[in-house]
């Protein structure tokens, strides 16, 4: 939430805030072991293969993708946000309050 505060309301202390949240997640059960790399042979005179950089490229791709998959990333999911708002009976930006101490 944002604008978090404690206020005295009718002989009670209430925790108040404006509803706000972000959804974060990461892909689940994705596998980057099967990366297909081709046309990366080094040829002499365009005829004699003298080497290949396929394994290097494959390793760099797998490493880069795995770093991304391991991170939590903010994402937009309007249907999930709507379900959360329905459950809370509040919309993002609405004030929420909870009694914390009865005076």
mmCIF file of N, CA, C and O in Angstrom:
data_model
loop_
_atom_site.group_PDB
_atom_site.id
_atom_site.type_symbol
_atom_site.label_atom_id
_atom_site.label_comp_id
_atom_site.label_asym_id
_atom_site.label_seq_id
_atom_site.Cartn_x
_atom_site.Cartn_y
_atom_site.Cartn_z
ATOM 1 N N UNK A 1 0.814 -1.184 0.000
ATOM 2 C CA UNK A 1 0.000 0.000 0.000
ATOM 3 C C UNK A 1 0.864 1.257 0.000
ATOM 4 O O UNK A 1 2.056 1.213 0.244
ATOM 5 N N UNK A 2 0.222 2.349 -0.266
ATOM 6 C CA UNK A 2 0.896 3.646 -0.233
ATOM 7 C C UNK A 2 0.170 4.532 0.762
ATOM 8 O O UNK A 2 -0.937 4.233 1.198
ATOM 9 N N UNK A 3 0.802 5.644 1.122
ATOM 10 C CA UNK A 3 0.210 6.616 2.042
ATOM 11 C C UNK A 3 -0.173 5.936 3.361
ATOM 12 O O UNK A 3 -1.270 6.134 3.890
ATOM 13 N N UNK A 4 0.725 5.122 3.914
ATOM 14 C CA UNK A 4 0.470 4.381 5.148
ATOM 15 C C UNK A 4 0.508 5.349 6.322
ATOM 16 O O UNK A 4 1.408 6.179 6.434
ATOM 17 N N UNK A 5 -0.526 5.226 7.204
ATOM 18 C CA UNK A 5 -0.611 6.123 8.343
ATOM 19 C C UNK A 5 -1.433 5.463 9.448
ATOM 20 O O UNK A 5 -2.149 4.510 9.210
ATOM 21 N N UNK A 6 -1.318 6.008 10.659
ATOM 22 C CA UNK A 6 -2.146 5.589 11.793
ATOM 23 C C UNK A 6 -2.971 6.791 12.207
ATOM 24 O O UNK A 6 -2.433 7.889 12.389
ATOM 25 N N UNK A 7 -4.274 6.585 12.335
ATOM 26 C CA UNK A 7 -5.182 7.673 12.691
ATOM 27 C C UNK A 7 -6.075 7.243 13.844
ATOM 28 O O UNK A 7 -6.426 6.077 13.970
ATOM 29 N N UNK A 8 -6.462 8.238 14.677
ATOM 30 C CA UNK A 8 -7.440 8.000 15.743
ATOM 31 C C UNK A 8 -8.828 8.210 15.152
ATOM 32 O O UNK A 8 -9.117 9.258 14.571
ATOM 33 N N UNK A 9 -9.673 7.167 15.251
ATOM 34 C CA UNK A 9 -11.032 7.232 14.719
ATOM 35 C C UNK A 9 -11.975 6.671 15.785
ATOM 36 O O UNK A 9 -11.911 5.482 16.089
ATOM 37 N N UNK A 10 -12.836 7.514 16.338
ATOM 38 C CA UNK A 10 -13.841 7.080 17.326
ATOM 39 C C UNK A 10 -13.251 6.170 18.397
ATOM 40 O O UNK A 10 -13.655 5.017 18.549
ATOM 41 N N UNK A 11 -12.304 6.663 19.145
ATOM 42 C CA UNK A 11 -11.664 5.935 20.251
ATOM 43 C C UNK A 11 -10.900 4.684 19.812
ATOM 44 O O UNK A 11 -10.727 3.756 20.605
ATOM 45 N N UNK A 12 -10.502 4.623 18.563
ATOM 46 C CA UNK A 12 -9.685 3.520 18.049
ATOM 47 C C UNK A 12 -8.493 4.089 17.295
ATOM 48 O O UNK A 12 -8.582 5.156 16.699
ATOM 49 N N UNK A 13 -7.398 3.354 17.307
ATOM 50 C CA UNK A 13 -6.296 3.661 16.398
ATOM 51 C C UNK A 13 -6.451 2.736 15.204
ATOM 52 O O UNK A 13 -6.635 1.527 15.365
ATOM 53 N N UNK A 14 -6.396 3.319 14.020
ATOM 54 C CA UNK A 14 -6.557 2.522 12.808
ATOM 55 C C UNK A 14 -5.347 2.685 11.907
ATOM 56 O O UNK A 14 -4.803 3.781 11.776
ATOM 57 N N UNK A 15 -4.957 1.570 11.318
ATOM 58 C CA UNK A 15 -3.925 1.584 10.287
ATOM 59 C C UNK A 15 -4.645 1.838 8.972
ATOM 60 O O UNK A 15 -5.559 1.096 8.609
ATOM 61 N N UNK A 16 -4.251 2.892 8.283
ATOM 62 C CA UNK A 16 -4.885 3.234 7.005
ATOM 63 C C UNK A 16 -3.831 3.309 5.911
ATOM 64 O O UNK A 16 -2.697 3.721 6.157
ATOM 65 N N UNK A 17 -4.234 2.921 4.717
ATOM 66 C CA UNK A 17 -3.351 3.028 3.561
ATOM 67 C C UNK A 17 -4.191 2.959 2.300
ATOM 68 O O UNK A 17 -5.338 2.526 2.321
ATOM 69 N N UNK A 18 -3.602 3.415 1.210
ATOM 70 C CA UNK A 18 -4.251 3.324 -0.094
ATOM 71 C C UNK A 18 -3.786 2.027 -0.746
ATOM 72 O O UNK A 18 -2.586 1.743 -0.810
ATOM 73 N N UNK A 19 -4.755 1.239 -1.200
ATOM 74 C CA UNK A 19 -4.446 -0.060 -1.785
ATOM 75 C C UNK A 19 -3.595 0.117 -3.046
ATOM 76 O O UNK A 19 -3.956 0.870 -3.949
ATOM 77 N N UNK A 20 -2.474 -0.575 -3.068
ATOM 78 C CA UNK A 20 -1.590 -0.554 -4.230
ATOM 79 C C UNK A 20 -0.720 -1.799 -4.167
ATOM 80 O O UNK A 20 -0.260 -2.178 -3.099
ATOM 81 N N UNK A 21 -0.541 -2.451 -5.271
ATOM 82 C CA UNK A 21 0.344 -3.615 -5.317
ATOM 83 C C UNK A 21 0.815 -3.833 -6.741
ATOM 84 O O UNK A 21 0.232 -3.328 -7.685
ATOM 85 N N UNK A 22 1.917 -4.572 -6.840
ATOM 86 C CA UNK A 22 2.472 -4.967 -8.130
ATOM 87 C C UNK A 22 2.560 -6.488 -8.142
ATOM 88 O O UNK A 22 2.817 -7.109 -7.121
ATOM 89 N N UNK A 23 2.327 -7.063 -9.282
ATOM 90 C CA UNK A 23 2.457 -8.506 -9.428
ATOM 91 C C UNK A 23 3.855 -8.810 -9.947
ATOM 92 O O UNK A 23 4.330 -8.180 -10.879
ATOM 93 N N UNK A 24 4.505 -9.763 -9.312
ATOM 94 C CA UNK A 24 5.822 -10.198 -9.752
ATOM 95 C C UNK A 24 5.837 -11.713 -9.836
ATOM 96 O O UNK A 24 5.160 -12.394 -9.071
ATOM 97 N N UNK A 25 6.587 -12.220 -10.756
ATOM 98 C CA UNK A 25 6.686 -13.665 -10.896
ATOM 99 C C UNK A 25 7.877 -14.029 -11.736
ATOM 100 O O UNK A 25 8.615 -13.170 -12.206
ATOM 101 N N UNK A 26 8.053 -15.309 -11.899
ATOM 102 C CA UNK A 26 9.090 -15.799 -12.793
ATOM 103 C C UNK A 26 8.574 -17.059 -13.458
ATOM 104 O O UNK A 26 7.733 -17.768 -12.888
ATOM 105 N N UNK A 27 9.040 -17.333 -14.657
ATOM 106 C CA UNK A 27 8.567 -18.529 -15.355
ATOM 107 C C UNK A 27 8.854 -19.787 -14.540
ATOM 108 O O UNK A 27 9.916 -19.916 -13.942
ATOM 109 N N UNK A 28 7.905 -20.686 -14.511
ATOM 110 C CA UNK A 28 8.027 -21.915 -13.740
ATOM 111 C C UNK A 28 8.245 -23.095 -14.680
ATOM 112 O O UNK A 28 7.515 -23.253 -15.657
ATOM 113 N N UNK A 29 9.239 -23.878 -14.377
ATOM 114 C CA UNK A 29 9.491 -25.136 -15.079
ATOM 115 C C UNK A 29 9.841 -24.951 -16.556
ATOM 116 O O UNK A 29 9.452 -25.754 -17.389
ATOM 117 N N UNK A 30 10.512 -23.855 -16.878
ATOM 118 C CA UNK A 30 11.000 -23.674 -18.241
ATOM 119 C C UNK A 30 12.383 -24.284 -18.331
ATOM 120 O O UNK A 30 13.197 -24.153 -17.434
ATOM 121 N N UNK A 31 12.675 -24.923 -19.431
ATOM 122 C CA UNK A 31 13.945 -25.601 -19.618
ATOM 123 C C UNK A 31 14.681 -24.991 -20.804
ATOM 124 O O UNK A 31 14.141 -24.931 -21.896
ATOM 125 N N UNK A 32 15.911 -24.537 -20.566
ATOM 126 C CA UNK A 32 16.698 -23.948 -21.655
ATOM 127 C C UNK A 32 17.838 -24.875 -22.071
ATOM 128 O O UNK A 32 18.805 -24.443 -22.672
ATOM 129 N N UNK A 33 17.700 -26.165 -21.759
ATOM 130 C CA UNK A 33 18.754 -27.118 -22.125
ATOM 131 C C UNK A 33 18.781 -27.409 -23.618
ATOM 132 O O UNK A 33 19.812 -27.768 -24.166
ATOM 133 N N UNK A 34 17.663 -27.259 -24.297
ATOM 134 C CA UNK A 34 17.582 -27.599 -25.714
ATOM 135 C C UNK A 34 17.618 -26.323 -26.564
ATOM 136 O O UNK A 34 16.595 -25.813 -26.986
ATOM 137 N N UNK A 35 18.812 -25.803 -26.778
ATOM 138 C CA UNK A 35 19.012 -24.624 -27.614
ATOM 139 C C UNK A 35 19.595 -25.092 -28.934
ATOM 140 O O UNK A 35 20.604 -25.789 -28.964
ATOM 141 N N UNK A 36 18.935 -24.743 -30.025
ATOM 142 C CA UNK A 36 19.388 -25.169 -31.346
ATOM 143 C C UNK A 36 20.125 -24.019 -32.015
ATOM 144 O O UNK A 36 19.568 -22.953 -32.230
ATOM 145 N N UNK A 37 21.388 -24.243 -32.299
ATOM 146 C CA UNK A 37 22.219 -23.249 -32.967
ATOM 147 C C UNK A 37 22.798 -23.907 -34.215
ATOM 148 O O UNK A 37 23.309 -25.014 -34.160
ATOM 149 N N UNK A 38 22.696 -23.221 -35.338
ATOM 150 C CA UNK A 38 23.229 -23.805 -36.572
ATOM 151 C C UNK A 38 23.868 -22.709 -37.427
ATOM 152 O O UNK A 38 23.778 -21.538 -37.118
ATOM 153 N N UNK A 39 24.504 -23.135 -38.495
ATOM 154 C CA UNK A 39 25.183 -22.228 -39.435
ATOM 155 C C UNK A 39 26.236 -21.364 -38.741
ATOM 156 O O UNK A 39 26.320 -20.164 -38.956
ATOM 157 N N UNK A 40 27.013 -22.001 -37.883
ATOM 158 C CA UNK A 40 28.074 -21.254 -37.202
ATOM 159 C C UNK A 40 29.438 -21.929 -37.412
ATOM 160 O O UNK A 40 30.316 -21.831 -36.569
ATOM 161 N N UNK A 41 29.580 -22.592 -38.528
ATOM 162 C CA UNK A 41 30.860 -23.212 -38.856
ATOM 163 C C UNK A 41 31.798 -22.163 -39.447
ATOM 164 O O UNK A 41 31.370 -21.242 -40.142
ATOM 165 N N UNK A 42 33.061 -22.312 -39.110
ATOM 166 C CA UNK A 42 34.093 -21.460 -39.705
ATOM 167 C C UNK A 42 34.726 -22.281 -40.827
ATOM 168 O O UNK A 42 35.246 -23.372 -40.605
ATOM 169 N N UNK A 43 34.651 -21.730 -42.058
ATOM 170 C CA UNK A 43 35.157 -22.465 -43.229
ATOM 171 C C UNK A 43 36.257 -21.668 -43.912
ATOM 172 O O UNK A 43 36.217 -20.446 -43.955
ATOM 173 N N UNK A 44 37.190 -22.391 -44.453
ATOM 174 C CA UNK A 44 38.284 -21.801 -45.209
ATOM 175 C C UNK A 44 37.907 -21.869 -46.684
ATOM 176 O O UNK A 44 37.617 -22.944 -47.205
ATOM 177 N N UNK A 45 37.842 -20.713 -47.312
ATOM 178 C CA UNK A 45 37.465 -20.676 -48.723
ATOM 179 C C UNK A 45 36.018 -21.110 -48.931
ATOM 180 O O UNK A 45 35.664 -21.557 -50.001
ATOM 181 N N UNK A 46 35.221 -21.016 -47.895
ATOM 182 C CA UNK A 46 33.805 -21.381 -47.932
ATOM 183 C C UNK A 46 33.602 -22.865 -48.261
ATOM 184 O O UNK A 46 32.539 -23.261 -48.695
ATOM 185 N N UNK A 47 34.657 -23.693 -48.067
ATOM 186 C CA UNK A 47 34.553 -25.113 -48.408
ATOM 187 C C UNK A 47 35.047 -26.026 -47.295
ATOM 188 O O UNK A 47 34.415 -27.015 -46.979
ATOM 189 N N UNK A 48 36.185 -25.710 -46.698
ATOM 190 C CA UNK A 48 36.811 -26.603 -45.726
ATOM 191 C C UNK A 48 36.501 -26.096 -44.311
ATOM 192 O O UNK A 48 36.877 -24.986 -43.941
ATOM 193 N N UNK A 49 35.801 -26.931 -43.547
ATOM 194 C CA UNK A 49 35.449 -26.558 -42.177
ATOM 195 C C UNK A 49 36.701 -26.643 -41.314
ATOM 196 O O UNK A 49 37.359 -27.675 -41.239
ATOM 197 N N UNK A 50 37.016 -25.522 -40.651
ATOM 198 C CA UNK A 50 38.188 -25.510 -39.777
ATOM 199 C C UNK A 50 37.804 -25.329 -38.309
ATOM 200 O O UNK A 50 38.642 -25.381 -37.434
ATOM 201 N N UNK A 51 36.520 -25.106 -38.062
ATOM 202 C CA UNK A 51 36.072 -24.953 -36.686
ATOM 203 C C UNK A 51 34.615 -24.545 -36.632
ATOM 204 O O UNK A 51 33.946 -24.406 -37.656
ATOM 205 N N UNK A 52 34.153 -24.369 -35.412
ATOM 206 C CA UNK A 52 32.765 -23.987 -35.193
ATOM 207 C C UNK A 52 32.667 -23.189 -33.894
ATOM 208 O O UNK A 52 33.394 -23.464 -32.939
ATOM 209 N N UNK A 53 31.803 -22.227 -33.895
ATOM 210 C CA UNK A 53 31.566 -21.478 -32.666
ATOM 211 C C UNK A 53 30.153 -21.755 -32.132
ATOM 212 O O UNK A 53 29.621 -21.023 -31.291
ATOM 213 N N UNK A 54 29.521 -22.842 -32.597
ATOM 214 C CA UNK A 54 28.171 -23.214 -32.160
ATOM 215 C C UNK A 54 28.092 -23.417 -30.646
ATOM 216 O O UNK A 54 27.172 -22.922 -29.999
ATOM 217 N N UNK A 55 29.029 -24.170 -30.072
ATOM 218 C CA UNK A 55 28.983 -24.436 -28.632
ATOM 219 C C UNK A 55 29.133 -23.162 -27.819
ATOM 220 O O UNK A 55 28.477 -22.998 -26.785
ATOM 221 N N UNK A 56 29.985 -22.250 -28.269
ATOM 222 C CA UNK A 56 30.155 -20.975 -27.577
ATOM 223 C C UNK A 56 28.851 -20.188 -27.606
ATOM 224 O O UNK A 56 28.381 -19.696 -26.581
ATOM 225 N N UNK A 57 28.240 -20.082 -28.789
ATOM 226 C CA UNK A 57 26.981 -19.348 -28.934
ATOM 227 C C UNK A 57 25.884 -20.005 -28.097
ATOM 228 O O UNK A 57 25.136 -19.331 -27.388
ATOM 229 N N UNK A 58 25.793 -21.328 -28.148
ATOM 230 C CA UNK A 58 24.782 -22.056 -27.377
ATOM 231 C C UNK A 58 24.952 -21.791 -25.884
ATOM 232 O O UNK A 58 23.982 -21.529 -25.169
ATOM 233 N N UNK A 59 26.179 -21.827 -25.404
ATOM 234 C CA UNK A 59 26.451 -21.568 -23.986
ATOM 235 C C UNK A 59 26.067 -20.151 -23.576
ATOM 236 O O UNK A 59 25.471 -19.935 -22.518
ATOM 237 N N UNK A 60 26.403 -19.180 -24.417
ATOM 238 C CA UNK A 60 26.061 -17.786 -24.103
ATOM 239 C C UNK A 60 24.551 -17.569 -24.079
ATOM 240 O O UNK A 60 24.026 -16.867 -23.202
ATOM 241 N N UNK A 61 23.848 -18.177 -25.014
ATOM 242 C CA UNK A 61 22.383 -18.053 -25.055
ATOM 243 C C UNK A 61 21.767 -18.682 -23.811
ATOM 244 O O UNK A 61 20.923 -18.080 -23.142
ATOM 245 N N UNK A 62 22.187 -19.908 -23.486
ATOM 246 C CA UNK A 62 21.632 -20.595 -22.315
ATOM 247 C C UNK A 62 21.894 -19.806 -21.040
ATOM 248 O O UNK A 62 21.002 -19.654 -20.200
ATOM 249 N N UNK A 63 23.107 -19.289 -20.894
ATOM 250 C CA UNK A 63 23.463 -18.517 -19.703
ATOM 251 C C UNK A 63 22.621 -17.246 -19.601
ATOM 252 O O UNK A 63 22.100 -16.913 -18.549
ATOM 253 N N UNK A 64 22.482 -16.540 -20.710
ATOM 254 C CA UNK A 64 21.696 -15.303 -20.716
ATOM 255 C C UNK A 64 20.233 -15.541 -20.423
ATOM 256 O O UNK A 64 19.618 -14.825 -19.631
ATOM 257 N N UNK A 65 19.648 -16.563 -21.030
ATOM 258 C CA UNK A 65 18.232 -16.871 -20.809
ATOM 259 C C UNK A 65 18.019 -17.336 -19.374
ATOM 260 O O UNK A 65 17.056 -16.935 -18.724
ATOM 261 N N UNK A 66 18.904 -18.163 -18.851
ATOM 262 C CA UNK A 66 18.740 -18.674 -17.487
ATOM 263 C C UNK A 66 18.783 -17.540 -16.468
ATOM 264 O O UNK A 66 18.020 -17.541 -15.508
ATOM 265 N N UNK A 67 19.653 -16.555 -16.676
ATOM 266 C CA UNK A 67 19.704 -15.396 -15.769
ATOM 267 C C UNK A 67 18.361 -14.678 -15.755
ATOM 268 O O UNK A 67 17.886 -14.244 -14.711
ATOM 269 N N UNK A 68 17.745 -14.548 -16.922
ATOM 270 C CA UNK A 68 16.444 -13.895 -16.997
ATOM 271 C C UNK A 68 15.379 -14.744 -16.295
ATOM 272 O O UNK A 68 14.544 -14.227 -15.556
ATOM 273 N N UNK A 69 15.397 -16.045 -16.508
ATOM 274 C CA UNK A 69 14.390 -16.922 -15.913
ATOM 275 C C UNK A 69 14.500 -16.983 -14.395
ATOM 276 O O UNK A 69 13.507 -17.235 -13.711
ATOM 277 N N UNK A 70 15.697 -16.757 -13.857
ATOM 278 C CA UNK A 70 15.899 -16.818 -12.415
ATOM 279 C C UNK A 70 15.457 -15.541 -11.701
ATOM 280 O O UNK A 70 15.421 -15.502 -10.475
ATOM 281 N N UNK A 71 15.123 -14.503 -12.439
ATOM 282 C CA UNK A 71 14.742 -13.224 -11.821
ATOM 283 C C UNK A 71 13.239 -13.122 -11.669
ATOM 284 O O UNK A 71 12.471 -13.598 -12.497
ATOM 285 N N UNK A 72 12.830 -12.467 -10.592
ATOM 286 C CA UNK A 72 11.429 -12.110 -10.412
ATOM 287 C C UNK A 72 11.193 -10.836 -11.202
ATOM 288 O O UNK A 72 11.955 -9.885 -11.111
ATOM 289 N N UNK A 73 10.145 -10.807 -11.984
ATOM 290 C CA UNK A 73 9.870 -9.696 -12.881
ATOM 291 C C UNK A 73 8.428 -9.230 -12.695
ATOM 292 O O UNK A 73 7.518 -10.044 -12.567
ATOM 293 N N UNK A 74 8.253 -7.908 -12.696
ATOM 294 C CA UNK A 74 6.895 -7.362 -12.622
ATOM 295 C C UNK A 74 6.170 -7.679 -13.926
ATOM 296 O O UNK A 74 6.758 -7.645 -14.999
ATOM 297 N N UNK A 75 4.899 -8.025 -13.813
ATOM 298 C CA UNK A 75 4.120 -8.293 -15.009
ATOM 299 C C UNK A 75 2.707 -7.747 -14.841
ATOM 300 O O UNK A 75 2.267 -7.470 -13.737
ATOM 301 N N UNK A 76 2.035 -7.579 -15.936
ATOM 302 C CA UNK A 76 0.661 -7.077 -15.948
ATOM 303 C C UNK A 76 -0.285 -8.247 -16.149
ATOM 304 O O UNK A 76 -0.088 -9.066 -17.042
ATOM 305 N N UNK A 77 -1.294 -8.334 -15.310
ATOM 306 C CA UNK A 77 -2.301 -9.390 -15.417
ATOM 307 C C UNK A 77 -3.630 -8.810 -14.943
ATOM 308 O O UNK A 77 -4.007 -8.994 -13.790
ATOM 309 N N UNK A 78 -4.312 -8.080 -15.817
ATOM 310 C CA UNK A 78 -5.549 -7.406 -15.410
ATOM 311 C C UNK A 78 -6.599 -8.337 -14.806
ATOM 312 O O UNK A 78 -7.307 -7.943 -13.879
ATOM 313 N N UNK A 79 -6.696 -9.576 -15.271
ATOM 314 C CA UNK A 79 -7.698 -10.493 -14.718
ATOM 315 C C UNK A 79 -7.369 -10.876 -13.277
ATOM 316 O O UNK A 79 -8.263 -11.011 -12.442
ATOM 317 N N UNK A 80 -6.089 -11.066 -12.982
ATOM 318 C CA UNK A 80 -5.684 -11.384 -11.612
ATOM 319 C C UNK A 80 -5.922 -10.183 -10.709
ATOM 320 O O UNK A 80 -6.425 -10.324 -9.589
ATOM 321 N N UNK A 81 -5.565 -8.990 -11.186
ATOM 322 C CA UNK A 81 -5.800 -7.769 -10.403
ATOM 323 C C UNK A 81 -7.284 -7.630 -10.112
ATOM 324 O O UNK A 81 -7.685 -7.335 -8.979
ATOM 325 N N UNK A 82 -8.135 -7.871 -11.098
ATOM 326 C CA UNK A 82 -9.587 -7.773 -10.909
ATOM 327 C C UNK A 82 -10.066 -8.770 -9.857
ATOM 328 O O UNK A 82 -10.879 -8.432 -8.984
ATOM 329 N N UNK A 83 -9.546 -9.997 -9.894
ATOM 330 C CA UNK A 83 -9.931 -10.996 -8.895
ATOM 331 C C UNK A 83 -9.513 -10.570 -7.489
ATOM 332 O O UNK A 83 -10.274 -10.733 -6.531
ATOM 333 N N UNK A 84 -8.297 -10.020 -7.371
ATOM 334 C CA UNK A 84 -7.838 -9.540 -6.063
ATOM 335 C C UNK A 84 -8.714 -8.390 -5.567
ATOM 336 O O UNK A 84 -9.092 -8.338 -4.403
ATOM 337 N N UNK A 85 -9.028 -7.457 -6.459
ATOM 338 C CA UNK A 85 -9.895 -6.340 -6.088
ATOM 339 C C UNK A 85 -11.270 -6.843 -5.659
ATOM 340 O O UNK A 85 -11.842 -6.358 -4.672
ATOM 341 N N UNK A 86 -11.804 -7.823 -6.374
ATOM 342 C CA UNK A 86 -13.115 -8.391 -6.016
ATOM 343 C C UNK A 86 -13.066 -9.048 -4.638
ATOM 344 O O UNK A 86 -13.997 -8.902 -3.834
ATOM 345 N N UNK A 87 -11.984 -9.786 -4.361
ATOM 346 C CA UNK A 87 -11.850 -10.448 -3.061
ATOM 347 C C UNK A 87 -11.742 -9.431 -1.927
ATOM 348 O O UNK A 87 -12.308 -9.622 -0.856
ATOM 349 N N UNK A 88 -10.996 -8.355 -2.178
ATOM 350 C CA UNK A 88 -10.806 -7.317 -1.155
ATOM 351 C C UNK A 88 -11.978 -6.338 -1.093
ATOM 352 O O UNK A 88 -12.080 -5.557 -0.156
ATOM 353 N N UNK A 89 -12.829 -6.368 -2.113
ATOM 354 C CA UNK A 89 -13.945 -5.426 -2.246
ATOM 355 C C UNK A 89 -13.432 -3.979 -2.253
ATOM 356 O O UNK A 89 -14.067 -3.072 -1.740
ATOM 357 N N UNK A 90 -12.270 -3.806 -2.818
ATOM 358 C CA UNK A 90 -11.624 -2.496 -2.969
ATOM 359 C C UNK A 90 -10.886 -2.475 -4.292
ATOM 360 O O UNK A 90 -10.432 -3.509 -4.773
ATOM 361 N N UNK A 91 -10.740 -1.297 -4.853
ATOM 362 C CA UNK A 91 -9.978 -1.122 -6.089
ATOM 363 C C UNK A 91 -8.629 -0.499 -5.743
ATOM 364 O O UNK A 91 -8.468 0.133 -4.699
ATOM 365 N N UNK A 92 -7.665 -0.664 -6.638
ATOM 366 C CA UNK A 92 -6.366 -0.037 -6.436
ATOM 367 C C UNK A 92 -6.587 1.464 -6.292
ATOM 368 O O UNK A 92 -7.298 2.079 -7.075
ATOM 369 N N UNK A 93 -5.979 2.050 -5.262
ATOM 370 C CA UNK A 93 -6.139 3.475 -4.986
ATOM 371 C C UNK A 93 -7.156 3.756 -3.896
ATOM 372 O O UNK A 93 -7.146 4.819 -3.298
ATOM 373 N N UNK A 94 -8.068 2.795 -3.621
ATOM 374 C CA UNK A 94 -9.048 2.965 -2.544
ATOM 375 C C UNK A 94 -8.356 2.908 -1.195
ATOM 376 O O UNK A 94 -7.368 2.198 -1.011
ATOM 377 N N UNK A 95 -8.917 3.627 -0.217
ATOM 378 C CA UNK A 95 -8.374 3.598 1.135
ATOM 379 C C UNK A 95 -8.833 2.334 1.848
ATOM 380 O O UNK A 95 -9.985 1.942 1.768
ATOM 381 N N UNK A 96 -7.910 1.717 2.534
ATOM 382 C CA UNK A 96 -8.225 0.564 3.383
ATOM 383 C C UNK A 96 -7.868 0.935 4.811
ATOM 384 O O UNK A 96 -6.948 1.725 5.037
ATOM 385 N N UNK A 97 -8.600 0.386 5.775
ATOM 386 C CA UNK A 97 -8.294 0.672 7.169
ATOM 387 C C UNK A 97 -8.560 -0.559 8.024
ATOM 388 O O UNK A 97 -9.463 -1.350 7.730
ATOM 389 N N UNK A 98 -7.742 -0.706 9.057
ATOM 390 C CA UNK A 98 -7.852 -1.822 9.988
ATOM 391 C C UNK A 98 -7.679 -1.288 11.400
ATOM 392 O O UNK A 98 -6.697 -0.586 11.678
ATOM 393 N N UNK A 99 -8.597 -1.623 12.313
ATOM 394 C CA UNK A 99 -8.403 -1.201 13.710
ATOM 395 C C UNK A 99 -7.210 -1.954 14.301
ATOM 396 O O UNK A 99 -7.073 -3.161 14.105
ATOM 397 N N UNK A 100 -6.350 -1.224 15.011
ATOM 398 C CA UNK A 100 -5.195 -1.878 15.606
ATOM 399 C C UNK A 100 -5.219 -1.795 17.127
ATOM 400 O O UNK A 100 -4.718 -2.675 17.804
ATOM 401 N N UNK A 101 -5.812 -0.721 17.685
ATOM 402 C CA UNK A 101 -5.904 -0.568 19.146
ATOM 403 C C UNK A 101 -7.230 0.101 19.461
ATOM 404 O O UNK A 101 -7.584 1.129 18.879
ATOM 405 N N UNK A 102 -7.961 -0.506 20.398
ATOM 406 C CA UNK A 102 -9.207 0.112 20.855
ATOM 407 C C UNK A 102 -8.877 0.911 22.123
ATOM 408 O O UNK A 102 -8.358 0.366 23.073
ATOM 409 N N UNK A 103 -9.156 2.200 22.074
ATOM 410 C CA UNK A 103 -8.836 3.082 23.218
ATOM 411 C C UNK A 103 -9.957 3.123 24.220
ATOM 412 O O UNK A 103 -11.083 2.936 23.953
#
